Amino acid sequence: MKLNNLASSLLSLVAVADAASLTQVTNFGSNPSGARMYIYVPDRLQTNPPILTAIHYCTGTANAFYTGTPYARLADQYGFIVIYPESPYSGSCWDVSSRATLTRDGGGSSTSIAQMVRWAIERYNADRNRIFVAGTSSGAMMTNVLAATYPDLFKAAAAYAGVPAGCFYTGTVAGWNSTCANGQSIASQQVWAQTALDMYPGYTGPRPKMMIYHGSADTTIYPQNFNETMKQWCGVFGYTYGSPQQTLANTPSAGYTKYVYGENLVGIYGSGVTHNIPVNGENDLNWFDGIKGGSSTPTTTAVTSSVPSTTLSTSTRTTTTSSTSAPTPTGCTSQRWGQCGGIGWTGCTTCASPWTCTKLNDWYYQCL
């Protein structure tokens, strides 16, 4: 009995030693911003595995995003790799505001994260057609930036409570742009699209399909940023902002509305959801083609049409309104805490009883 117990204890120790854990990688190649790389490789890995890059919020860490989101648990279930980058800056926000990070291989944080992904692809012989990225808040901002700067690297993205790529530009590293955060950076879909396209000039190949989440009660990154981000990717993919192919209530769960513009763009808007928006890992995996197993056919959508050029300046983006307004949906109502108006708003303008559409500022009216 004692020998059996000893053998059992030794086997348990071996199992613990072999168990997957979050591990830091320090030699992943060029790292111009000094970002830190952590990786989670499950014990049971797919052949030619997919990779998901999961990017934390301001004040967050790689470990916080590892423990606070479902991606690692889902990686155990489906056998994909998760990369958790960690910001090198005070406050742990990502640099989504410097010209370097908003330029392909420009030497900013976006370059460092791309290097992490490239290293993991080579190290684990990953499937290049199943490389994905997701992030929350500052991490969502970086997700949109990576989709613009490295469209050939990622196949799909999910951004929670972020802003359009380029919206946070200040000309400084890890700068804070209040105009953007407060939902006051408003432009046409053509201008937003060109802002993204200019981050990788001349590129006309496939681009990652985008899923954009936001909450109507977000007072950190104002809800207008949902509209502006949707405009940006509508412009990139050639959709018309304000005219989704489908509008699905209580999807993917109660209180959320899903706007389907096409196979490359989906918006998910949560009524009454604050900046503390929950990560829907299962829904993300359904969006990431092939991550649950098997190969996937890469998206072939390419941008061939040009849109009016715009350039980033060291001053805050000029606030404008789109030259054409999208049709306002009819026969719909916003629930309590939902948005019901404001500059650029194209959603429901009627509040469910007994709530009243109340102006909070020029850009945001809410059912209160």
Coordinates of C-alpha atoms in Angstrom, one line a residue, residues 65-201:
F65 CA -6.5 38.8 -18.7
Y66 CA -5.4 35.1 -18.5
T67 CA -7.4 34.5 -15.3
G68 CA -10.2 37.0 -15.9
T69 CA -11.3 35.8 -19.4
P70 CA -12.4 32.4 -20.7
Y71 CA -9.8 32.1 -23.4
A72 CA -7.4 29.8 -21.6
R73 CA -10.2 27.4 -20.5
L74 CA -11.4 27.3 -24.1
A75 CA -7.8 26.7 -25.3
D76 CA -7.7 23.6 -23.0
Q77 CA -11.0 22.4 -24.6
Y78 CA -10.1 23.1 -28.2
G79 CA -6.3 22.9 -28.3
F80 CA -5.3 26.4 -29.5
I81 CA -2.5 28.7 -28.3
V82 CA -3.2 32.0 -26.5
I83 CA -0.6 34.8 -26.5
Y84 CA -1.1 37.4 -23.7
P85 CA 0.9 40.6 -24.4
E86 CA 1.6 42.9 -21.5
S87 CA 2.0 46.7 -21.8
P88 CA 5.3 48.1 -20.7
Y89 CA 3.9 51.5 -19.9
S90 CA 2.9 53.2 -16.6
G91 CA -0.8 52.6 -16.0
S92 CA -0.6 49.5 -18.4
C93 CA -2.5 51.2 -21.2
W94 CA -1.4 50.3 -24.7
D95 CA 0.3 52.7 -27.1
V96 CA -2.5 53.3 -29.6
S97 CA -1.6 57.0 -29.9
S98 CA 1.9 57.4 -31.5
R99 CA 2.7 57.5 -35.2
A100 CA 5.1 54.5 -34.7
T101 CA 2.4 52.2 -33.4
L102 CA -0.1 53.4 -36.1
T103 CA 2.3 52.4 -38.8
R104 CA 3.1 48.9 -40.0
D105 CA 6.5 47.9 -38.6
G106 CA 6.8 51.4 -37.3
G107 CA 8.6 50.4 -34.1
G108 CA 5.7 50.8 -31.6
S109 CA 3.7 48.4 -29.5
S110 CA 1.8 47.0 -32.6
T111 CA 5.2 46.0 -34.0
S112 CA 6.1 44.2 -30.8
I113 CA 2.8 42.3 -30.6
A114 CA 3.2 41.3 -34.3
Q115 CA 6.6 39.9 -33.5
M116 CA 5.2 37.8 -30.7
V117 CA 2.7 36.3 -33.1
R118 CA 5.3 35.7 -35.8
W119 CA 7.5 33.9 -33.2
A120 CA 4.7 31.7 -32.0
I121 CA 3.7 30.8 -35.6
E122 CA 7.3 29.5 -36.3
R123 CA 7.8 27.9 -32.9
Y124 CA 4.6 25.9 -32.9
N125 CA 4.2 25.5 -36.7
A126 CA 0.8 27.2 -36.4
D127 CA -1.8 27.5 -39.1
R128 CA -1.3 30.9 -40.7
N129 CA -5.0 30.9 -41.8
R130 CA -6.1 30.6 -38.1
I131 CA -4.5 33.6 -36.4
F132 CA -6.9 35.7 -34.4
V133 CA -6.9 38.7 -32.0
A134 CA -9.2 40.0 -29.3
G135 CA -9.0 42.7 -26.7
T136 CA -10.9 44.8 -24.1
S137 CA -10.8 48.6 -23.7
S138 CA -7.2 49.7 -24.4
G139 CA -6.7 46.1 -25.7
A140 CA -9.7 46.6 -28.0
M141 CA -8.1 49.8 -29.3
M142 CA -4.9 47.8 -30.0
T143 CA -7.0 45.1 -31.7
N144 CA -8.4 47.6 -34.2
V145 CA -4.9 49.0 -34.7
L146 CA -3.5 45.5 -35.4
A147 CA -6.3 44.8 -37.9
A148 CA -5.2 48.0 -39.7
T149 CA -1.4 47.6 -39.4
Y150 CA -1.2 43.8 -39.9
P151 CA -4.2 42.8 -42.0
D152 CA -2.2 40.0 -43.5
L153 CA -1.3 38.5 -40.2
F154 CA -4.8 38.2 -38.6
K155 CA -7.8 36.5 -40.0
A156 CA -10.5 37.7 -37.6
A157 CA -10.8 40.1 -34.6
A158 CA -13.1 40.8 -31.7
A159 CA -12.9 44.2 -30.0
Y160 CA -14.7 45.0 -26.7
A161 CA -15.3 48.7 -25.8
G162 CA -12.6 50.2 -28.0
V163 CA -12.3 53.0 -30.5
P164 CA -11.6 53.2 -34.3
A165 CA -8.0 52.6 -35.3
G166 CA -6.3 56.0 -35.2
C167 CA -8.9 57.7 -33.1
F168 CA -6.7 57.9 -30.1
Y169 CA -3.8 59.6 -31.9
T170 CA -1.9 62.2 -30.0
G171 CA 1.6 61.9 -31.4
T172 CA 2.9 60.7 -28.1
V173 CA 3.5 57.2 -26.8
A174 CA 0.6 55.9 -24.7
G175 CA -1.2 59.3 -24.7
W176 CA -4.8 59.8 -23.6
N177 CA -7.2 61.4 -26.1
S178 CA -10.2 62.6 -24.2
T179 CA -11.9 63.9 -27.4
C180 CA -11.9 60.3 -28.8
A181 CA -12.7 58.6 -25.5
N182 CA -15.7 60.9 -24.9
G183 CA -17.2 60.1 -28.3
Q184 CA -16.5 63.5 -29.9
S185 CA -14.3 62.3 -32.7
I186 CA -16.9 61.9 -35.4
A187 CA -16.2 61.5 -39.1
S188 CA -17.6 59.8 -42.2
Q189 CA -17.0 56.1 -42.9
Q190 CA -14.7 57.2 -45.8
V191 CA -12.5 59.2 -43.6
W192 CA -12.3 56.5 -40.9
A193 CA -11.6 53.9 -43.5
Q194 CA -8.8 55.9 -45.0
T195 CA -7.3 56.4 -41.6
A196 CA -7.0 52.6 -41.3
L197 CA -5.8 52.0 -44.8
D198 CA -3.0 54.6 -44.4
M199 CA -1.5 52.4 -41.7
Y200 CA -0.4 49.9 -44.3
P201 CA -0.2 52.0 -47.5

